[in-house]
């Protein structure tokens, strides 16, 4: 399909590299006056043993990766990690579970609600990623204190069946609809480096731009090729393709937090700096993602300090839209 919106994305993506990143930088400065990089700490609260066959994932039972199935961790263990994240400077805490989804009548869901209630008093933004949700489960999470729900579309609708067959792209959209209806913000993005084409990456972005309201945050993950998954041999992503995608995301979703997500251990400091220049304004912070490694917090703080980027606070928001919506090209601040 050749929609007008896809053509627009292609045009933005394919302009000369420096024109693209300068434009993205200007859009970022217009909409995020105070700059700042959001530090989001991840915690796996239920690891391994997942029924789904996501080709990239170390936690699927379909791949013998050696990641053991564990039980839901205790509320005390979660609180310890959340307090540590807060003391370390994180403003968002995201808890992930290796589940296809949750049902409101599952006793483990009651435990998750209790965890959320306890974490939400710490004053951090509370994010969870638990897979598919019913409307009732979404409302219960909202009531317990979840501010943001992470549910990625991962790739284009067309490429999706090459990566996952146990649920559909449409199933993902349905959960996102339930999250929005329940009044939570949506964190939704994808993974690059799984063998998809440039067109697939743009189609994924096209799908994200159609959300109403638009996603509050967009994680761009580079595949972490987990040993013994079908994607273990995928070559690393071309860094300039990553930067281009971040820049286009910034331009078409100006008010979203664009998160430079999984895969930073394979990026140089200079590559990460280019990603921030092109509009990334959030990272996962802490030496572990869910099962994979992430750069250590000290390393990240040094990098941010050297780039004069400040960690942003919980209250940091994009410029209110009544100001940014009216802006014209002339309002875009001069590119330094
Ligand atoms: N089970 C829930 C789900 O699938 O939504 C929540 C956890 S799942 C691990 C969250 C997201 O992590 C996935 O949608 C995917 O985008 C990302 N992810 C998982 N494994 C990854 C990998 N090896 N490399 C990059 N991103 C990965
Ligand atoms: C997202 O987009 N990336 C995070 C978070 N949302 C849950 C997960 C990355 C997982 C990387 C592989 C692992 O740790 O197993
Ligand atoms: Fe399960 Fe989520 Fe991993 Fe897919 S990405 S196998 S749903 S934990």
GROMACS .gro file of C-alpha atoms and ligand atoms in nm:
model
  386
    1UNK     CA    1   0.000   0.000   0.000
    2UNK     CA    2   0.119   0.345  -0.093
    3UNK     CA    3  -0.060   0.582   0.142
    4UNK     CA    4   0.005   0.956   0.153
    5UNK     CA    5   0.131   0.924   0.510
    6UNK     CA    6   0.382   0.656   0.411
    7UNK     CA    7   0.504   0.870   0.122
    8UNK     CA    8   0.555   1.158   0.364
    9UNK     CA    9   0.759   0.936   0.595
   10UNK     CA   10   0.973   0.814   0.304
   11UNK     CA   11   1.039   1.173   0.197
   12UNK     CA   12   1.142   1.277   0.547
   13UNK     CA   13   1.356   0.965   0.597
   14UNK     CA   14   1.537   0.993   0.264
   15UNK     CA   15   1.639   1.359   0.278
   16UNK     CA   16   2.013   1.427   0.318
   17UNK     CA   17   2.132   1.298   0.655
   18UNK     CA   18   2.240   1.632   0.802
   19UNK     CA   19   1.925   1.811   0.685
   20UNK     CA   20   1.722   1.539   0.855
   21UNK     CA   21   1.898   1.551   1.189
   22UNK     CA   22   1.905   1.933   1.196
   23UNK     CA   23   1.531   1.943   1.135
   24UNK     CA   24   1.473   1.681   1.406
   25UNK     CA   25   1.688   1.877   1.648
   26UNK     CA   26   1.487   2.193   1.581
   27UNK     CA   27   1.159   2.008   1.637
   28UNK     CA   28   1.295   1.865   1.962
   29UNK     CA   29   1.400   2.207   2.089
   30UNK     CA   30   1.063   2.353   1.996
   31UNK     CA   31   0.864   2.090   2.183
   32UNK     CA   32   1.099   2.005   2.469
   33UNK     CA   33   1.223   2.346   2.581
   34UNK     CA   34   1.399   2.216   2.891
   35UNK     CA   35   1.579   1.935   2.714
   36UNK     CA   36   1.670   1.659   2.954
   37UNK     CA   37   1.691   1.286   2.915
   38UNK     CA   38   1.439   1.071   3.099
   39UNK     CA   39   1.598   0.784   3.294
   40UNK     CA   40   1.370   0.483   3.306
   41UNK     CA   41   1.471   0.180   3.513
   42UNK     CA   42   1.345  -0.163   3.412
   43UNK     CA   43   1.274  -0.459   3.637
   44UNK     CA   44   1.165  -0.805   3.529
   45UNK     CA   45   0.901  -0.903   3.787
   46UNK     CA   46   0.821  -1.236   3.619
   47UNK     CA   47   1.098  -1.387   3.412
   48UNK     CA   48   1.093  -1.668   3.153
   49UNK     CA   49   0.849  -1.944   3.061
   50UNK     CA   50   0.640  -1.732   2.823
   51UNK     CA   51   0.400  -1.918   2.592
   52UNK     CA   52   0.458  -1.683   2.297
   53UNK     CA   53   0.699  -1.745   2.010
   54UNK     CA   54   0.847  -1.395   1.960
   55UNK     CA   55   1.161  -1.476   1.759
   56UNK     CA   56   1.377  -1.217   1.936
   57UNK     CA   57   1.287  -1.307   2.292
   58UNK     CA   58   1.503  -1.504   2.537
   59UNK     CA   59   1.200  -1.559   2.761
   60UNK     CA   60   0.991  -1.766   2.520
   61UNK     CA   61   0.943  -2.136   2.603
   62UNK     CA   62   0.975  -2.203   2.228
   63UNK     CA   63   1.349  -2.131   2.238
   64UNK     CA   64   1.594  -2.317   2.462
   65UNK     CA   65   1.788  -2.013   2.574
   66UNK     CA   66   1.866  -2.121   2.927
   67UNK     CA   67   1.653  -1.840   3.076
   68UNK     CA   68   1.475  -2.018   3.360
   69UNK     CA   69   1.104  -1.982   3.432
   70UNK     CA   70   1.066  -1.792   3.758
   71UNK     CA   71   0.771  -1.697   3.973
   72UNK     CA   72   0.636  -1.345   4.018
   73UNK     CA   73   0.883  -1.174   4.251
   74UNK     CA   74   0.782  -1.044   4.593
   75UNK     CA   75   0.654  -0.695   4.658
   76UNK     CA   76   0.952  -0.642   4.894
   77UNK     CA   77   1.200  -0.725   4.617
   78UNK     CA   78   1.023  -0.485   4.382
   79UNK     CA   79   1.020  -0.207   4.643
   80UNK     CA   80   1.392  -0.251   4.703
   81UNK     CA   81   1.464  -0.215   4.332
   82UNK     CA   82   1.224   0.080   4.294
   83UNK     CA   83   1.380   0.270   4.587
   84UNK     CA   84   1.726   0.204   4.444
   85UNK     CA   85   1.612   0.332   4.104
   86UNK     CA   86   1.475   0.649   4.261
   87UNK     CA   87   1.788   0.714   4.465
   88UNK     CA   88   1.997   0.655   4.153
   89UNK     CA   89   1.808   0.929   3.967
   90UNK     CA   90   1.547   0.742   3.763
   91UNK     CA   91   1.214   0.919   3.714
   92UNK     CA   92   1.026   0.622   3.564
   93UNK     CA   93   1.013   0.264   3.686
   94UNK     CA   94   0.895  -0.001   3.440
   95UNK     CA   95   0.804  -0.355   3.547
   96UNK     CA   96   0.789  -0.630   3.286
   97UNK     CA   97   0.637  -0.976   3.292
   98UNK     CA   98   0.699  -1.263   3.051
   99UNK     CA   99   0.331  -1.328   2.994
  100UNK     CA  100   0.113  -1.344   2.687
  101UNK     CA  101  -0.122  -1.128   2.888
  102UNK     CA  102  -0.317  -1.103   3.212
  103UNK     CA  103  -0.668  -1.188   3.318
  104UNK     CA  104  -0.832  -1.002   3.599
  105UNK     CA  105  -0.934  -1.328   3.775
  106UNK     CA  106  -0.575  -1.459   3.796
  107UNK     CA  107  -0.452  -1.433   4.159
  108UNK     CA  108  -0.111  -1.320   4.026
  109UNK     CA  109  -0.284  -1.015   3.881
  110UNK     CA  110  -0.399  -0.919   4.231
  111UNK     CA  111  -0.034  -0.938   4.338
  112UNK     CA  112   0.069  -0.713   4.050
  113UNK     CA  113  -0.195  -0.459   4.155
  114UNK     CA  114  -0.056  -0.465   4.508
  115UNK     CA  115   0.297  -0.412   4.371
  116UNK     CA  116   0.174  -0.115   4.165
  117UNK     CA  117  -0.006   0.040   4.463
  118UNK     CA  118   0.310   0.017   4.672
  119UNK     CA  119   0.547   0.148   4.401
  120UNK     CA  120   0.318   0.436   4.309
  121UNK     CA  121   0.366   0.608   4.646
  122UNK     CA  122   0.737   0.656   4.572
  123UNK     CA  123   0.664   0.942   4.332
  124UNK     CA  124   0.808   0.773   4.023
  125UNK     CA  125   0.617   0.739   3.698
  126UNK     CA  126   0.489   0.382   3.709
  127UNK     CA  127   0.498   0.176   3.391
  128UNK     CA  128   0.411  -0.190   3.345
  129UNK     CA  129   0.436  -0.425   3.049
  130UNK     CA  130   0.238  -0.742   3.107
  131UNK     CA  131   0.119  -0.836   2.757
  132UNK     CA  132  -0.246  -0.839   2.649
  133UNK     CA  133  -0.510  -0.676   2.867
  134UNK     CA  134  -0.886  -0.685   2.892
  135UNK     CA  135  -1.069  -0.359   2.957
  136UNK     CA  136  -1.133  -0.462   3.318
  137UNK     CA  137  -0.764  -0.539   3.378
  138UNK     CA  138  -0.663  -0.208   3.220
  139UNK     CA  139  -0.902  -0.013   3.445
  140UNK     CA  140  -0.774  -0.198   3.753
  141UNK     CA  141  -0.413  -0.114   3.667
  142UNK     CA  142  -0.503   0.251   3.617
  143UNK     CA  143  -0.684   0.260   3.950
  144UNK     CA  144  -0.387   0.098   4.126
  145UNK     CA  145  -0.157   0.377   4.002
  146UNK     CA  146  -0.012   0.278   3.665
  147UNK     CA  147   0.060   0.590   3.461
  148UNK     CA  148   0.196   0.430   3.144
  149UNK     CA  149   0.150   0.091   2.979
  150UNK     CA  150   0.424  -0.042   2.750
  151UNK     CA  151   0.299  -0.258   2.465
  152UNK     CA  152   0.513  -0.256   2.151
  153UNK     CA  153   0.395  -0.320   1.799
  154UNK     CA  154   0.755  -0.428   1.734
  155UNK     CA  155   0.755  -0.397   1.354
  156UNK     CA  156   0.530  -0.334   1.053
  157UNK     CA  157   0.195  -0.516   1.027
  158UNK     CA  158   0.332  -0.689   0.716
  159UNK     CA  159   0.654  -0.819   0.877
  160UNK     CA  160   0.489  -0.910   1.209
  161UNK     CA  161   0.400  -1.273   1.114
  162UNK     CA  162   0.767  -1.338   1.029
  163UNK     CA  163   0.853  -1.267   1.393
  164UNK     CA  164   0.550  -1.379   1.595
  165UNK     CA  165   0.277  -1.628   1.512
  166UNK     CA  166   0.110  -1.688   1.849
  167UNK     CA  167  -0.070  -1.355   1.848
  168UNK     CA  168  -0.140  -1.092   1.585
  169UNK     CA  169  -0.059  -0.729   1.519
  170UNK     CA  170  -0.433  -0.663   1.558
  171UNK     CA  171  -0.426  -0.821   1.907
  172UNK     CA  172  -0.157  -0.568   2.001
  173UNK     CA  173  -0.367  -0.278   1.872
  174UNK     CA  174  -0.669  -0.402   2.067
  175UNK     CA  175  -0.474  -0.398   2.396
  176UNK     CA  176  -0.347  -0.049   2.316
  177UNK     CA  177  -0.707   0.062   2.266
  178UNK     CA  178  -0.803  -0.080   2.606
  179UNK     CA  179  -0.509   0.100   2.769
  180UNK     CA  180  -0.617   0.432   2.614
  181UNK     CA  181  -0.980   0.379   2.711
  182UNK     CA  182  -0.875   0.315   3.071
  183UNK     CA  183  -0.691   0.650   3.077
  184UNK     CA  184  -0.331   0.529   3.085
  185UNK     CA  185  -0.064   0.672   2.856
  186UNK     CA  186   0.072   0.442   2.590
  187UNK     CA  187   0.439   0.356   2.551
  188UNK     CA  188   0.471   0.182   2.217
  189UNK     CA  189   0.753   0.126   1.974
  190UNK     CA  190   0.948  -0.154   1.821
  191UNK     CA  191   1.269  -0.331   1.737
  192UNK     CA  192   1.499  -0.280   1.442
  193UNK     CA  193   1.760  -0.524   1.318
  194UNK     CA  194   1.536  -0.831   1.287
  195UNK     CA  195   1.575  -0.858   0.907
  196UNK     CA  196   1.299  -0.610   0.826
  197UNK     CA  197   1.332  -0.361   0.540
  198UNK     CA  198   1.348   0.019   0.552
  199UNK     CA  199   0.985   0.015   0.435
  200UNK     CA  200   0.888  -0.205   0.733
  201UNK     CA  201   1.047   0.043   0.973
  202UNK     CA  202   0.852   0.328   0.814
  203UNK     CA  203   0.530   0.129   0.813
  204UNK     CA  204   0.579   0.065   1.184
  205UNK     CA  205   0.618   0.440   1.234
  206UNK     CA  206   0.314   0.503   1.018
  207UNK     CA  207   0.110   0.275   1.245
  208UNK     CA  208   0.233   0.468   1.553
  209UNK     CA  209   0.135   0.803   1.400
  210UNK     CA  210  -0.221   0.675   1.360
  211UNK     CA  211  -0.273   0.624   1.734
  212UNK     CA  212  -0.525   0.862   1.885
  213UNK     CA  213  -0.400   1.001   2.115
  214UNK     CA  214  -0.041   0.958   1.993
  215UNK     CA  215   0.191   0.742   2.205
  216UNK     CA  216   0.336   0.925   2.506
  217UNK     CA  217   0.664   0.741   2.455
  218UNK     CA  218   0.823   0.546   2.171
  219UNK     CA  219   1.096   0.297   2.253
  220UNK     CA  220   1.327   0.224   1.962
  221UNK     CA  221   1.501  -0.102   2.046
  222UNK     CA  222   1.794  -0.238   1.848
  223UNK     CA  223   1.771  -0.613   1.847
  224UNK     CA  224   1.978  -0.773   2.122
  225UNK     CA  225   2.056  -1.102   1.945
  226UNK     CA  226   1.993  -1.341   2.232
  227UNK     CA  227   2.182  -1.674   2.208
  228UNK     CA  228   1.967  -1.968   2.096
  229UNK     CA  229   1.683  -1.755   1.961
  230UNK     CA  230   1.607  -1.771   1.587
  231UNK     CA  231   1.751  -1.419   1.550
  232UNK     CA  232   2.081  -1.487   1.727
  233UNK     CA  233   2.286  -1.436   1.410
  234UNK     CA  234   2.136  -1.105   1.300
  235UNK     CA  235   2.404  -0.847   1.221
  236UNK     CA  236   2.408  -0.519   1.418
  237UNK     CA  237   2.195  -0.232   1.299
  238UNK     CA  238   2.364   0.032   1.082
  239UNK     CA  239   2.398   0.325   1.320
  240UNK     CA  240   2.303   0.588   1.061
  241UNK     CA  241   1.982   0.398   0.987
  242UNK     CA  242   1.907   0.404   1.360
  243UNK     CA  243   1.974   0.779   1.378
  244UNK     CA  244   1.754   0.841   1.073
  245UNK     CA  245   1.468   0.646   1.229
  246UNK     CA  246   1.500   0.834   1.557
  247UNK     CA  247   1.501   1.165   1.368
  248UNK     CA  248   1.189   1.078   1.168
  249UNK     CA  249   1.015   0.962   1.487
  250UNK     CA  250   1.101   1.293   1.652
  251UNK     CA  251   0.962   1.490   1.356
  252UNK     CA  252   0.635   1.302   1.317
  253UNK     CA  253   0.570   1.245   1.690
  254UNK     CA  254   0.718   1.567   1.831
  255UNK     CA  255   0.564   1.538   2.177
  256UNK     CA  256   0.663   1.178   2.239
  257UNK     CA  257   0.950   1.068   2.458
  258UNK     CA  258   1.169   0.887   2.207
  259UNK     CA  259   1.359   0.622   2.399
  260UNK     CA  260   1.694   0.491   2.279
  261UNK     CA  261   1.617   0.148   2.422
  262UNK     CA  262   1.766  -0.201   2.405
  263UNK     CA  263   2.098  -0.257   2.232
  264UNK     CA  264   2.300   0.037   2.366
  265UNK     CA  265   2.585  -0.192   2.476
  266UNK     CA  266   2.668  -0.229   2.105
  267UNK     CA  267   2.657   0.145   2.038
  268UNK     CA  268   2.959   0.369   2.086
  269UNK     CA  269   2.929   0.680   2.300
  270UNK     CA  270   2.955   0.888   1.982
  271UNK     CA  271   2.669   0.696   1.820
  272UNK     CA  272   2.454   0.752   2.127
  273UNK     CA  273   2.539   1.125   2.120
  274UNK     CA  274   2.416   1.137   1.760
  275UNK     CA  275   2.093   0.965   1.865
  276UNK     CA  276   2.036   1.232   2.134
  277UNK     CA  277   2.109   1.505   1.881
  278UNK     CA  278   1.851   1.351   1.646
  279UNK     CA  279   1.582   1.364   1.915
  280UNK     CA  280   1.613   1.069   2.152
  281UNK     CA  281   1.530   1.198   2.500
  282UNK     CA  282   1.500   0.888   2.714
  283UNK     CA  283   1.705   0.579   2.795
  284UNK     CA  284   1.674   0.263   3.001
  285UNK     CA  285   1.893   0.323   3.304
  286UNK     CA  286   2.047   0.044   3.508
  287UNK     CA  287   2.289  -0.235   3.425
  288UNK     CA  288   2.017  -0.482   3.325
  289UNK     CA  289   1.721  -0.462   3.089
  290UNK     CA  290   1.491  -0.762   3.145
  291UNK     CA  291   1.741  -1.043   3.086
  292UNK     CA  292   2.001  -0.862   2.873
  293UNK     CA  293   2.282  -0.627   2.969
  294UNK     CA  294   2.259  -0.250   2.955
  295UNK     CA  295   2.539   0.004   3.009
  296UNK     CA  296   2.605   0.065   3.381
  297UNK     CA  297   2.449   0.372   3.548
  298UNK     CA  298   2.788   0.533   3.612
  299UNK     CA  299   2.881   0.502   3.246
  300UNK     CA  300   2.551   0.663   3.146
  301UNK     CA  301   2.578   0.949   3.394
  302UNK     CA  302   2.929   1.025   3.271
  303UNK     CA  303   2.809   1.027   2.910
  304UNK     CA  304   2.514   1.255   2.987
  305UNK     CA  305   2.735   1.489   3.187
  306UNK     CA  306   2.990   1.511   2.906
  307UNK     CA  307   2.709   1.597   2.664
  308UNK     CA  308   2.560   1.854   2.908
  309UNK     CA  309   2.235   1.659   2.911
  310UNK     CA  310   2.049   1.660   3.240
  311UNK     CA  311   1.834   1.373   3.364
  312UNK     CA  312   1.474   1.500   3.345
  313UNK     CA  313   1.239   1.506   3.642
  314UNK     CA  314   0.911   1.319   3.685
  315UNK     CA  315   0.722   1.637   3.603
  316UNK     CA  316   0.900   1.707   3.274
  317UNK     CA  317   0.646   1.738   2.993
  318UNK     CA  318   0.655   1.861   2.635
  319UNK     CA  319   0.560   2.225   2.573
  320UNK     CA  320   0.177   2.255   2.590
  321UNK     CA  321   0.028   2.200   2.246
  322UNK     CA  322  -0.153   2.538   2.227
  323UNK     CA  323   0.193   2.690   2.186
  324UNK     CA  324   0.354   2.430   1.966
  325UNK     CA  325   0.051   2.362   1.744
  326UNK     CA  326   0.035   2.723   1.624
  327UNK     CA  327   0.403   2.747   1.557
  328UNK     CA  328   0.529   2.805   1.208
  329UNK     CA  329   0.864   2.735   1.055
  330UNK     CA  330   0.976   3.082   1.165
  331UNK     CA  331   0.910   2.984   1.528
  332UNK     CA  332   1.152   2.695   1.510
  333UNK     CA  333   1.455   2.801   1.710
  334UNK     CA  334   1.774   2.861   1.516
  335UNK     CA  335   1.982   2.553   1.481
  336UNK     CA  336   2.290   2.604   1.694
  337LIG     N1  337   0.547  -0.999   2.747
  337LIG     C1  338   0.516  -0.863   2.732
  337LIG     C2  339   0.503  -0.823   2.588
  337LIG     O1  340   0.546  -0.897   2.501
  337LIG     O2  341   0.449  -0.714   2.563
  337LIG     C3  342   0.614  -0.770   2.801
  337LIG     C4  343   0.762  -0.797   2.796
  337LIG     S1  344   0.839  -0.796   2.637
  337LIG     C5  345   0.995  -0.863   2.675
  337LIG     C6  346   0.862  -0.623   2.602
  337LIG     C7  347   0.932  -0.582   2.475
  337LIG     O3  348   1.072  -0.599   2.488
  337LIG     C8  349   0.899  -0.656   2.348
  337LIG     O4  350   0.778  -0.616   2.292
  337LIG     C9  351   1.017  -0.618   2.260
  337LIG     O5  352   0.987  -0.499   2.188
  337LIG    C10  353   1.129  -0.592   2.360
  337LIG     N2  354   1.234  -0.697   2.349
  337LIG    C11  355   1.228  -0.822   2.397
  337LIG     N3  356   1.339  -0.892   2.366
  337LIG    C12  357   1.417  -0.809   2.295
  337LIG    C13  358   1.545  -0.824   2.232
  337LIG     N4  359   1.613  -0.939   2.235
  337LIG     N5  360   1.597  -0.717   2.168
  337LIG    C14  361   1.530  -0.601   2.163
  337LIG     N6  362   1.408  -0.581   2.219
  337LIG    C15  363   1.352  -0.684   2.284
  338LIG     C1  364   1.099  -0.193   2.550
  338LIG     O1  365   1.061  -0.139   2.445
  338LIG     N1  366   1.219  -0.246   2.569
  338LIG     C2  367   1.231  -0.303   2.702
  338LIG     C3  368   1.096  -0.265   2.767
  338LIG     N2  369   1.024  -0.205   2.659
  338LIG     C4  370   1.019  -0.363   2.842
  338LIG     C5  371   1.270  -0.444   2.703
  338LIG     C6  372   1.399  -0.473   2.631
  338LIG     C7  373   1.431  -0.616   2.648
  338LIG     C8  374   1.565  -0.651   2.593
  338LIG     C9  375   1.596  -0.795   2.603
  338LIG    C10  376   1.602  -0.853   2.740
  338LIG     O2  377   1.640  -0.786   2.837
  338LIG     O3  378   1.570  -0.972   2.753
  339LIG    FE1  379   0.655  -1.344   2.584
  339LIG    FE2  380   0.672  -1.078   2.567
  339LIG    FE3  381   0.890  -1.235   2.521
  339LIG    FE4  382   0.690  -1.232   2.344
  339LIG     S1  383   0.821  -1.057   2.401
  339LIG     S2  384   0.795  -1.416   2.426
  339LIG     S3  385   0.510  -1.208   2.477
  339LIG     S4  386   0.782  -1.211   2.711
   0.00000   0.00000   0.00000
